[in-house]
Amino acid sequence: MPSLPDMTTPNLTALAGQALTESGHVAVPAPDAGQPEFVEFLQRMGDNALILGHRVSEWCGHSPALEEDIALANQALDLIGQCQLWLGLAAEVEGKGRDADALAYLRDAGAFRNLLLVELPNGDFGVTLMRQFLFDAFHIEMLRALKTSSDSRVADIAAKAEKEVAYHLERSADLVIRLGDGTDESRARMQAALTKLWSYTGEMFVDDAVDQAMADAGIAPLPSSLQPAWDKTVAAVLEEATLTAPTGAWQHKGGKKGIHTEHLGYILAEMQFLQRAYPGARW
Amino acid sequence: MYAQMVKSEGSKSREEMTPEELAFQDRIDRGEKIEPKEWMPEGYRKTLIRQIGQHAHSEIVGQLPEGNWITRAPTLERKAILLAKVQDEAGHGLYLYCAAETLGVSRDELLEKLHSGNMKYSSIFNYPTLTWADMGAVGWLVDGAAIMNQVPLQRTSYGPYSRAMIRICKEESFHQRQGYDIMMKMCAGTPEQKAMAQDALNRFWYPSLMMFGPSDKDSVHSAQSMAWKIKMNTNDELRQKFVDQTVPQAEYLGLTIPDPDLKWNEEKGGYDFSEPDWSEFFAVIAGNGPCNAERLGARVKAWEDGAWFRDGLMAHAAKAEDRARAARLAAE
Amino acid sequence: MSSEWPLWEIFIRGQHGLNHRHVGSLHAPDAEMAIRNARDVYTRRNEGVSIWVVKANDITASSPSEKGPLFDPSNSKVYRHPTFFDIPDEVGHM
């Protein structure tokens, strides 16, 4: 049932590889792509999906309603699947014989490139939903832009992920509206979540040298170029939800460069435990 | 194991039955399905509510021991598979609660009874999952035992329960295999991994045998449930079948079943094996298992912490409906 | 106790163009969320499926006591069933 169609095929990675080869594109990176920057960019995409998927999966068995539990698990499964594709490609481009699992399980926190937003603790269900919405609204714009990437492998992954994320956004935006415009308590919780998370949204749109190199190669958009569309989506949803975004809030950043909150270390301690405790074992 | 936890109401001989009860029993004997709102003895209805409800509770409490390892799964693929499996359990709980609801009880009422300790769930989920090999053992043994119970329940007399079981069995087919697959990997792995697999089998073997419930040879309650076809086999039949099926699977893995008295009995065409410690079973049922407090506590917390979310969405739906009505009136 | 999400019956038309079929039920605060929940619970998000949701309370069902009069007559219209007609083997599959 609610499992992804992919789950009937045991090997997701093989499936992903197959999807890529069947897509008809010739898998050739853009000729002038700076390889280290490209790997860095792919890790940013993969790590966002990995860490957010991890956080969402923490709710499994603990959600407020069974229907919600199932929906969230679908979302986490989508994100884990996307992470396998992005990190798989990162490993391939890197060419050092690593694979997606090696990147996920054997890098330390400083080598992770996800946004701070996605590693924040789940908090109450309101924080989880608000974080999801703020990220989905960014994620969808990024994926839409990546569909026209000069690198066909990137474009293919983006096309697959975009369909999934469009649904994530539909869900999270709708729930933010409903809970904002729900009871006094649900409104207060959503407002508190928004206020708490707002300081972690700015990092999504900060351009750095890696982003510039990607944009120059036509591989990925400049993050700053995605902000107007994000602003528009977020403003419309918050208005309907009767919620107010803080103004002039300090914006934290660092995740994209590997300087994280304290929370990421604990995520990795948990996630990487078996791979670290039993080096080289196959599971 | 779901029928095993329930004592059915009343048990009558044909002479004691009213004409309606006789006609009802005849329908069941002919293999007809009983559907919601059709006449049924009160005992049938009550027994089913308890059985389906406890089955549903077992699914959602059963999410927890495996959910315990989702964030620690050793590879991305294992993480996705385990998450999909635990998600299935939520879905199966959902289907079963819906089946129970056709008998005139609401899901919230059933959950309230779970949270207050008035309804039980399968004792197996009160055991801890201590290592990754436990994900293998739970899939292989616990799901294996569950499937043994659920497959015959597809033919149960109550239509909605039967249909839920058909859907569940279809979806569950990969659950036991994924568990065995984990065990195969561990047993073919390092000595430490194999030791972990053996340890998981040692801990889950007897609790898995307990899942079928104590011997019910002389139980009148069991006889009534079987007459109503809401229990399809005796506890002992299913347990024997489970042992016979599992022993060769353990041998293939190179693992030892923790029972020195286990041996093939040519005469009965099955294995002789040691009974689990039933005093432990009753202690766990009574709330003294290693994880009873954690499991129930997690469910209660999820429910209570989620109240504002459920209420908020209901409030919004009411507002939206009011607004739509006002708009319709204004347009007229 | 707070009010419970109502129960919805879910009907899905799959890829094959057959009629919507009852697949099960779920709880949701309103119709729109019932559809979304149905998508997560009862479909694997395949493109092209169509979902109907109906509040369980809004369904009028034939009452069991009418089961005889409602269903027995059609039992006599056996020609509605394909097996009523003997088709010679030489004709092939029909």
XYZ file of C-alpha atoms in Angstrom:
709
model
C 0.000 0.000 0.000
C 1.278 3.407 0.949
C 4.770 2.451 0.092
C 6.304 4.087 -2.910
C 6.092 2.232 -6.163
C 9.854 1.944 -5.930
C 9.554 -0.282 -2.901
C 8.492 -3.230 -4.988
C 11.912 -3.051 -6.533
C 14.405 -3.823 -3.831
C 17.313 -1.888 -5.214
C 16.504 1.814 -5.331
C 19.941 2.762 -6.470
C 19.787 0.383 -9.406
C 16.367 1.746 -10.251
C 17.666 5.258 -10.170
C 20.552 4.337 -12.445
C 18.143 2.640 -14.785
C 15.870 5.677 -14.866
C 18.836 7.796 -15.808
C 20.008 5.562 -18.630
C 16.507 5.095 -20.007
C 15.841 8.806 -20.145
C 17.544 9.100 -23.532
C 19.923 11.808 -22.429
C 23.586 11.271 -22.867
C 25.065 11.474 -19.419
C 27.795 13.987 -19.992
C 28.538 16.814 -17.587
C 28.722 20.295 -18.972
C 32.198 20.494 -20.491
C 33.388 23.486 -18.525
C 31.888 22.431 -15.217
C 34.235 22.989 -12.350
C 34.261 19.483 -10.912
C 34.884 20.317 -7.226
C 32.168 22.977 -7.313
C 29.838 20.580 -9.095
C 30.392 17.918 -6.428
C 29.844 20.547 -3.776
C 26.572 21.627 -5.367
C 25.317 18.053 -5.701
C 26.096 17.444 -2.041
C 24.071 20.489 -1.105
C 21.078 19.063 -2.945
C 21.608 15.561 -1.587
C 22.292 16.621 1.973
C 19.182 18.790 2.148
C 17.099 15.804 1.069
C 18.959 13.407 3.372
C 18.753 15.481 6.522
C 15.186 16.663 6.016
C 14.133 13.113 5.131
C 15.802 11.936 8.326
C 13.991 14.526 10.431
C 10.614 13.746 8.849
C 11.143 10.017 9.346
C 11.518 10.632 13.090
C 7.751 11.183 13.188
C 6.959 7.687 11.952
C 4.703 6.120 14.579
C 4.395 9.370 16.538
C 2.207 11.630 14.365
C -1.077 13.197 15.494
C -3.211 10.980 13.230
C -2.687 7.797 11.227
C -3.408 9.544 7.932
C -0.719 12.089 8.731
C 1.751 9.386 9.737
C 1.341 7.735 6.344
C 1.574 11.000 4.406
C 4.742 12.041 6.222
C 6.363 8.685 5.599
C 5.664 9.103 1.883
C 7.368 12.455 2.023
C 10.387 11.073 3.871
C 10.611 8.241 1.341
C 10.571 10.741 -1.517
C 13.377 12.705 0.107
C 15.512 9.643 0.823
C 15.041 8.576 -2.796
C 16.096 12.008 -4.027
C 19.100 11.962 -1.724
C 20.212 8.651 -3.250
C 20.071 10.201 -6.708
C 21.887 13.421 -5.824
C 24.570 11.801 -3.686
C 24.940 9.014 -6.223
C 25.672 11.588 -8.880
C 27.961 13.517 -6.526
C 29.981 10.348 -5.939
C 30.106 9.649 -9.662
C 31.286 13.145 -10.567
C 33.786 13.078 -7.729
C 35.256 9.882 -9.179
C 36.954 8.693 -6.006
C 35.212 5.346 -5.836
C 32.705 6.400 -3.193
C 28.955 5.889 -3.488
C 25.867 7.553 -2.045
C 26.045 5.465 1.132
C 29.687 6.353 1.685
C 28.815 10.030 1.396
C 25.819 9.744 3.709
C 27.383 7.533 6.340
C 31.080 8.301 6.349
C 31.381 12.067 6.207
C 31.626 14.068 9.409
C 29.421 17.079 10.080
C 31.886 19.561 8.630
C 31.598 17.884 5.238
C 27.816 18.132 5.150
C 26.422 20.888 2.967
C 22.753 21.081 3.930
C 20.961 24.246 4.987
C 20.698 24.851 8.716
C 16.906 24.973 8.352
C 16.551 21.274 7.585
C 18.665 20.051 10.509
C 16.704 21.928 13.183
C 14.887 19.640 15.611
C 11.313 18.698 14.766
C 9.844 20.632 17.680
C 6.071 20.352 17.821
C 4.158 19.321 14.735
C 3.733 23.006 13.854
C 7.484 23.554 13.618
C 7.814 20.435 11.471
C 5.098 21.592 9.077
C 6.322 25.176 8.897
C 9.905 24.036 8.242
C 8.588 21.763 5.524
C 6.591 24.563 3.918
C 9.429 27.098 3.977
C 11.786 24.534 2.475
C 9.295 23.118 -0.062
C 8.620 26.609 -1.414
C 12.371 26.980 -2.041
C 12.913 23.395 -3.160
C 10.273 23.557 -5.890
C 11.780 26.701 -7.414
C 15.235 25.164 -7.348
C 14.050 21.964 -9.025
C 12.067 23.817 -11.668
C 15.167 25.778 -12.580
C 17.318 22.637 -12.560
C 15.069 20.999 -15.129
C 16.804 23.142 -17.729
C 20.283 22.418 -16.367
C 23.045 22.138 -18.928
C 23.887 18.810 -17.303
C 21.323 16.268 -18.412
C 21.773 14.088 -15.349
C 20.889 17.011 -13.123
C 17.908 17.858 -15.310
C 16.641 14.276 -15.119
C 16.851 14.048 -11.348
C 15.181 17.444 -11.039
C 12.320 16.395 -13.311
C 11.623 13.335 -11.179
C 11.951 15.182 -7.883
C 9.864 18.138 -9.012
C 6.722 16.030 -9.274
C 7.184 14.769 -5.747
C 8.028 18.145 -4.300
C 5.079 19.836 -6.000
C 2.912 17.539 -3.932
C 4.927 18.194 -0.765
C 4.357 21.904 -1.237
C 0.670 21.481 -1.939
C 0.335 19.595 1.335
C 2.511 21.752 3.522
C 1.088 25.048 2.221
C -2.442 23.825 2.742
C -1.742 22.650 6.286
C -0.062 25.937 7.180
C -3.150 27.778 5.974
C -5.561 25.493 7.774
C -3.703 25.548 11.070
C -3.012 29.288 10.893
C -6.698 29.839 10.310
C -7.814 27.135 12.746
C -8.136 27.464 16.522
C -6.415 30.087 18.668
C -3.967 27.451 19.798
C -3.133 26.182 16.331
C -2.663 29.749 15.124
C -0.378 30.579 18.058
C 1.702 27.475 17.450
C 2.074 28.166 13.738
C 3.018 31.768 14.416
C 5.603 30.666 16.976
C 6.998 28.181 14.479
C 7.222 30.822 11.776
C 8.960 33.284 14.086
C 11.428 30.654 15.225
C 12.281 29.394 11.737
C 12.336 32.686 9.869
C 15.960 33.353 10.831
C 16.949 30.215 8.953
C 15.325 31.086 5.626
C 17.819 33.675 4.405
C 20.545 31.092 3.907
C 18.573 29.542 1.050
C 19.162 32.604 -1.141
C 22.753 33.500 -0.363
C 25.021 33.098 -3.395
C 28.617 32.032 -2.984
C 31.499 31.096 -5.275
C 30.144 27.572 -5.780
C 26.770 28.944 -6.827
C 28.421 31.391 -9.161
C 30.459 28.639 -10.819
C 27.313 26.520 -11.239
C 25.408 29.439 -12.714
C 28.266 30.254 -15.088
C 28.272 26.652 -16.292
C 24.508 26.704 -16.748
C 24.189 23.807 -14.329
C 22.152 25.515 -11.627
C 20.475 28.860 -10.974
C 21.878 31.438 -8.626
C 19.967 30.889 -5.373
C 19.268 34.613 -5.117
C 17.335 34.397 -8.385
C 14.819 32.081 -6.705
C 13.898 34.494 -3.954
C 11.200 36.557 -5.713
C 9.136 33.462 -6.493
C 9.649 32.136 -2.958
C 8.640 35.495 -1.460
C 5.481 35.456 -3.531
C 4.453 31.913 -2.557
C 5.240 32.439 1.098
C 3.484 35.806 1.306
C 0.320 34.432 -0.277
C 0.177 31.400 2.006
C 0.974 33.350 5.171
C -1.690 35.901 4.359
C -4.329 33.227 3.947
C -3.055 31.587 7.116
C -3.359 34.934 8.970
C 0.287 34.654 9.990
C 2.939 37.368 9.977
C 6.577 36.905 9.064
C 9.048 38.736 11.308
C 10.732 41.747 9.732
C 14.416 42.493 9.897
C 15.209 39.224 11.650
C 18.854 38.157 11.879
C 19.633 35.479 9.329
C 21.815 32.526 10.320
C 23.975 30.823 7.773
C 26.859 28.409 7.489
C 25.349 25.042 6.539
C 26.277 25.362 2.888
C 29.915 25.752 3.912
C 29.863 23.009 6.533
C 29.445 25.134 9.658
C 26.362 23.677 11.275
C 24.239 23.929 14.375
C 24.998 21.547 17.206
C 22.027 19.459 16.118
C 23.652 17.947 13.034
C 26.280 16.124 15.065
C 23.587 14.246 16.936
C 21.731 13.377 13.747
C 24.923 11.889 12.342
C 25.836 10.115 15.571
C 22.545 8.285 15.276
C 22.436 7.858 11.515
C 26.038 6.715 11.086
C 26.300 4.560 14.204
C 26.346 1.135 12.520
C 28.683 2.134 9.718
C 31.069 3.632 12.258
C 30.870 0.839 14.835
C 31.368 -1.937 12.261
C 33.639 -0.486 9.601
C 33.448 -2.282 6.287
C 30.538 -4.534 7.251
C 27.871 -5.075 4.600
C 24.240 -4.753 5.556
C -2.484 -13.834 17.726
C -5.281 -11.365 17.484
C -8.025 -13.904 17.979
C -5.846 -15.453 20.650
C -6.056 -12.410 22.852
C -9.817 -12.285 22.858
C -12.331 -14.316 24.762
C -15.533 -14.486 22.789
C -18.849 -13.718 24.378
C -21.295 -16.526 24.937
C -21.131 -19.995 23.541
C -24.332 -21.814 22.760
C -25.389 -25.178 21.510
C -27.903 -25.284 18.633
C -30.651 -26.234 21.093
C -30.029 -23.045 23.068
C -30.060 -20.763 20.007
C -32.931 -18.491 19.060
C -34.265 -18.846 15.496
C -32.263 -15.770 14.472
C -29.104 -17.175 15.984
C -29.681 -20.463 14.216
C -30.193 -18.745 10.873
C -27.066 -16.682 11.499
C -24.996 -19.752 12.316
C -26.316 -21.481 9.195
C -25.216 -18.558 7.050
C -21.737 -18.761 8.506
C -21.640 -22.518 8.034
C -22.580 -22.038 4.377
C -19.567 -19.737 4.035
C -21.598 -16.548 3.584
C -20.061 -13.260 4.652
C -21.760 -11.199 7.332
C -21.955 -7.539 6.367
C -22.347 -4.362 8.472
C -25.889 -3.597 9.630
C -27.040 -7.158 9.068
C -28.407 -8.922 12.078
C -25.749 -10.503 14.246
C -25.643 -11.804 17.811
C -24.406 -9.206 20.266
C -21.615 -11.569 21.323
C -20.387 -11.805 17.732
C -20.338 -8.027 17.412
C -18.573 -7.462 20.724
C -16.006 -10.180 20.153
C -15.220 -8.789 16.724
C -14.848 -5.236 17.993
C -12.356 -6.446 20.551
C -10.487 -8.668 18.138
C -10.280 -6.202 15.254
C -9.564 -3.350 17.655
C -6.718 -5.226 19.301
C -5.427 -6.251 15.915
C -5.439 -2.588 14.873
C -3.740 -1.523 18.112
C -1.081 -4.171 17.508
C -0.343 -2.651 14.108
C 0.182 0.876 15.393
C 2.039 -0.114 18.559
C 3.946 -2.482 16.294
C 5.305 0.539 14.443
C 7.361 1.480 17.476
C 9.925 -1.319 17.918
C 10.944 -1.094 14.270
C 10.504 2.666 14.115
C 13.191 2.655 16.779
C 15.774 1.822 14.075
C 14.618 3.932 11.115
C 17.035 6.731 11.986
C 19.849 4.237 12.543
C 19.386 2.025 9.483
C 22.839 1.214 8.088
C 22.297 2.158 4.428
C 19.987 4.491 2.537
C 18.248 1.568 0.914
C 17.669 -0.218 4.227
C 16.354 3.031 5.655
C 13.845 3.424 2.817
C 12.710 -0.202 3.013
C 12.269 -0.121 6.784
C 10.398 3.172 6.642
C 8.091 1.819 3.936
C 7.437 -1.238 6.050
C 6.655 0.671 9.229
C 4.450 2.962 7.162
C 2.574 -0.103 5.940
C 1.856 -0.964 9.555
C 0.226 2.440 10.051
C -1.846 1.738 6.949
C -2.853 -1.672 8.237
C -3.895 -0.158 11.542
C -5.953 2.349 9.585
C -7.740 -0.325 7.525
C -8.484 -2.361 10.637
C -9.853 0.567 12.634
C -12.152 1.298 9.678
C -13.308 -2.331 9.679
C -14.053 -2.089 13.413
C -15.949 1.146 12.841
C -18.494 -0.672 10.694
C -19.557 -2.418 13.917
C -20.647 0.803 15.558
C -17.586 1.958 17.446
C -15.460 4.962 16.514
C -11.713 4.990 16.034
C -11.301 7.586 18.760
C -13.234 5.366 21.174
C -10.969 2.446 20.381
C -7.872 4.600 20.803
C -9.157 5.846 24.122
C -9.471 2.238 25.269
C -5.924 1.502 24.146
C -4.583 4.566 25.928
C -6.417 3.793 29.150
C -5.172 0.204 29.132
C -8.648 -1.258 28.624
C -7.703 -2.863 25.342
C -4.553 -4.844 24.693
C -2.150 -5.214 21.810
C 0.091 -8.119 20.920
C 2.582 -8.865 23.709
C 5.483 -9.168 21.277
C 5.760 -5.403 20.863
C 6.688 -4.995 24.502
C 10.107 -6.487 23.802
C 12.975 -4.139 22.976
C 14.776 -3.952 19.639
C 18.386 -3.738 20.740
C 20.407 -4.239 17.569
C 19.985 -3.933 13.824
C 19.664 -7.735 13.672
C 16.414 -7.304 15.573
C 15.005 -5.671 12.425
C 15.795 -8.926 10.692
C 14.378 -11.086 13.471
C 11.206 -9.042 13.781
C 10.534 -9.203 10.048
C 11.392 -12.870 9.781
C 9.813 -14.221 12.987
C 7.230 -11.691 14.134
C 5.869 -10.960 10.683
C 6.177 -14.629 9.874
C 3.986 -15.481 12.854
C 1.578 -12.672 12.016
C 1.208 -13.847 8.422
C 0.511 -17.353 9.662
C -2.403 -15.939 11.598
C -3.569 -13.441 9.000
C -3.684 -15.607 5.921
C -6.528 -17.790 7.232
C -8.294 -14.689 8.564
C -8.816 -13.600 4.957
C -11.619 -16.166 5.025
C -13.150 -14.867 8.238
C -16.945 -14.521 8.309
C -17.152 -10.762 8.772
C -16.958 -9.057 5.359
C -15.101 -5.833 6.261
C -12.548 -7.737 8.380
C -12.007 -10.261 5.630
C -11.518 -7.532 3.017
C -9.071 -5.669 5.262
C -7.098 -8.881 5.764
C -6.954 -9.534 2.026
C -5.496 -6.100 1.430
C -3.111 -6.431 4.350
C -1.832 -9.852 3.317
C -1.201 -8.585 -0.200
C 0.796 -5.651 1.063
C 2.623 -7.596 3.723
C 4.143 -10.096 1.396
C 7.420 -8.184 1.334
C 7.666 -7.706 5.101
C 8.833 -11.134 6.094
C 11.154 -11.319 3.105
C 12.861 -8.059 3.980
C 13.460 -9.391 7.497
C 14.919 -12.632 6.239
C 17.017 -10.686 3.759
C 18.526 -8.695 6.634
C 19.275 -11.959 8.448
C 20.920 -13.451 5.354
C 23.179 -10.429 5.001
C 24.131 -10.542 8.671
C 24.800 -14.280 8.617
C 27.001 -13.945 5.548
C 28.792 -10.989 7.107
C 31.439 -10.576 9.777
C 31.557 -12.843 12.860
C 30.201 -9.923 14.873
C 27.228 -9.594 12.535
C 26.495 -13.290 12.687
C 26.685 -13.207 16.490
C 24.251 -10.305 16.428
C 21.864 -12.349 14.275
C 22.081 -15.343 16.629
C 21.475 -13.092 19.616
C 18.380 -11.625 17.950
C 17.019 -15.116 17.261
C 17.733 -16.107 20.875
C 15.739 -13.157 22.189
C 12.824 -13.302 19.734
C 12.268 -17.052 19.449
C 10.129 -17.663 22.532
C 8.265 -14.340 22.396
C 7.369 -15.253 18.787
C 5.996 -18.615 19.930
C 3.982 -16.752 22.568
C 2.333 -14.672 19.863
C 0.000 -17.583 19.128
C -1.310 -17.560 22.677
C -1.472 -20.346 25.265
C -2.777 -23.738 24.277
C -6.510 -23.478 23.699
C -7.372 -27.158 23.527
C -10.010 -26.873 26.207
C -11.162 -23.311 25.738
C -14.908 -22.836 25.207
C -14.302 -19.236 24.149
C -12.051 -20.409 21.419
C -14.670 -22.917 20.270
C -17.267 -20.169 19.935
C -14.916 -17.939 17.921
C -14.118 -20.845 15.648
C -17.804 -21.608 15.154
C -18.296 -17.975 14.148
C -15.256 -18.141 11.861
C -13.566 -15.204 13.477
C -10.832 -17.548 14.553
C -9.808 -20.021 11.908
C -7.258 -22.286 13.597
C -6.316 -23.286 17.113
C -3.326 -21.617 18.720
C -1.470 -24.915 18.797
C -2.054 -25.639 15.110
C -0.628 -22.283 14.109
C 2.310 -22.535 16.492
C 3.232 -25.967 15.154
C 3.008 -24.716 11.597
C 5.211 -21.761 12.468
C 7.893 -23.933 14.064
C 7.864 -26.377 11.157
C 8.265 -23.549 8.712
C 10.912 -21.649 10.639
C 13.355 -24.389 11.630
C 14.636 -25.041 8.084
C 14.894 -21.291 7.523
C 17.125 -20.995 10.598
C 19.201 -23.923 9.379
C 19.708 -22.234 6.033
C 21.026 -19.182 7.867
C 23.329 -21.359 9.954
C 21.648 -20.181 13.131
C 20.653 -22.321 16.102
C 17.146 -22.229 17.497
C 17.575 -21.728 21.236
C 15.781 -24.931 22.177
C 17.900 -27.987 23.072
C 14.786 -30.181 22.930
C 13.844 -29.244 19.407
C 13.746 -32.336 17.226
C 11.908 -33.761 14.249
C 9.078 -36.116 15.105
C 8.623 -38.469 12.189
C 5.337 -39.782 13.524
C 3.537 -36.466 13.644
C 5.440 -35.071 10.680
C 6.485 -31.994 12.607
C 8.966 -30.765 15.172
C 8.736 -31.340 18.894
C 9.707 -28.158 20.659
C 9.753 -26.555 24.114
C 6.888 -24.430 25.294
C 7.672 -20.818 26.043
C 7.612 -19.657 29.641
C 3.946 -18.805 29.995
C 4.450 -17.012 33.280
C 6.524 -14.489 31.327
C 3.726 -14.177 28.774
C 1.139 -13.390 31.440
C 3.500 -10.936 33.106
C 3.978 -9.079 29.815
C 0.238 -9.064 29.133
C -0.317 -7.698 32.630
C 1.930 -4.755 31.805
C 5.279 -5.952 33.115
C 7.127 -6.534 29.874
C 10.404 -4.712 29.279
C 8.806 -1.964 27.162
C 5.104 -1.791 28.086
C 5.403 1.645 29.650
C 7.472 3.055 26.776
C 5.214 1.685 24.051
C 1.949 2.833 25.540
C 3.541 6.067 26.687
C 4.668 6.828 23.128
C 1.153 6.262 21.776
C -0.468 8.405 24.454
C 2.066 11.171 23.912
C 1.517 11.156 20.146
C -2.222 11.376 20.712
C -2.125 14.109 23.320
C 0.540 16.186 21.596
C -1.456 15.948 18.375
C -4.769 17.127 19.820
C -4.225 20.778 18.851
C -3.415 19.703 15.291
C -6.551 17.574 14.896
C -8.712 20.242 16.533
C -7.166 23.032 14.484
C -7.996 21.256 11.242
C -11.568 20.570 12.359
C -11.994 24.217 13.308
C -10.715 25.319 9.925
C -13.013 22.913 8.105
C -15.987 24.306 10.049
C -14.972 27.890 9.254
C -14.509 27.096 5.584
C -17.923 25.476 5.445
C -19.541 28.475 7.129
C -17.853 30.816 4.685
C -18.959 28.721 1.725
C -22.534 28.696 3.010
C -22.514 32.450 3.524
C -21.178 32.930 0.006
C -23.929 30.721 -1.428
C -26.598 32.665 0.459
C -25.173 35.972 -0.724
C -25.235 34.739 -4.301
C -28.904 33.759 -4.132
C -13.074 14.883 24.241
C -12.552 16.879 21.097
C -14.563 16.166 17.994
C -13.408 13.331 15.796
C -12.495 13.747 12.140
C -15.405 12.351 10.125
C -15.137 9.062 8.249
C -14.929 9.128 4.448
C -15.452 6.332 1.968
C -12.865 6.292 -0.805
C -13.502 5.345 -4.420
C -10.687 5.123 -6.935
C -10.588 4.761 -10.699
C -7.308 3.188 -11.700
C -5.335 3.410 -14.902
C -7.507 0.895 -16.703
C -10.516 3.111 -17.179
C -12.811 0.909 -15.141
C -15.455 2.382 -12.863
C -14.515 3.954 -9.580
C -14.222 1.186 -7.052
C -14.621 1.353 -3.289
C -11.179 0.762 -1.801
C -11.679 1.592 1.863
C -12.203 4.433 4.275
C -10.241 6.987 6.245
C -10.672 9.985 8.513
C -10.243 13.597 7.437
C -11.523 17.000 8.545
C -13.068 17.802 5.152
C -13.446 16.564 1.594
C -10.331 18.220 0.248
C -8.138 16.653 2.906
C -9.917 13.343 2.472
C -8.814 13.345 -1.158
C -5.253 14.130 -0.226
C -5.184 11.523 2.500
C -6.658 9.015 0.062
C -3.838 9.753 -2.315
C -1.289 9.026 0.389
C -3.072 6.034 1.876
C -4.727 4.279 -1.033
C -2.800 5.192 -4.186
C 0.868 5.209 -4.854
C 0.490 8.593 -6.438
C 0.253 7.176 -9.924
C -0.682 9.760 -12.500
C -4.101 9.512 -14.015
C -6.022 8.026 -11.142
C -9.229 9.651 -10.085
C -10.402 9.729 -6.495
C -13.914 10.212 -5.180
C -14.574 10.741 -1.506
C -17.968 10.552 0.133
C -18.728 11.226 3.755
C -19.702 7.855 5.186
C -22.756 9.428 6.833
C -24.010 10.669 3.475
C -24.232 7.227 1.959
C -27.678 5.740 1.819
C -27.447 1.982 1.769
C -30.073 -0.605 1.028
C -31.172 -1.923 4.379
C -30.335 -5.547 5.049
C -33.997 -6.466 5.526
C -34.621 -5.508 1.899
C -31.885 -7.805 0.791
C -34.338 -10.454 -0.377
C -36.605 -8.255 -2.547
C -33.737 -6.150 -3.911
C -31.374 -8.883 -4.940
C -33.365 -12.033 -5.512
C -35.062 -10.891 -8.764
C -31.764 -10.394 -10.535
C -30.868 -13.969 -9.729
C -33.558 -15.000 -12.220
C -32.070 -12.858 -14.964
C -29.318 -15.368 -15.470
C -28.799 -14.210 -19.055
C -26.989 -11.220 -17.603
C -24.133 -13.532 -16.719
C -21.756 -14.477 -19.521
C -21.671 -18.118 -18.476
C -25.390 -18.376 -19.361
C -24.448 -18.653 -23.026
C -22.769 -21.749 -24.341
C -20.326 -20.748 -27.015
C -18.862 -23.538 -29.148
C -15.148 -24.038 -28.602
C -14.450 -23.547 -32.319
C -15.545 -19.920 -32.015
C -12.642 -19.208 -29.746
C -12.410 -16.934 -26.761
C -15.254 -14.477 -26.341
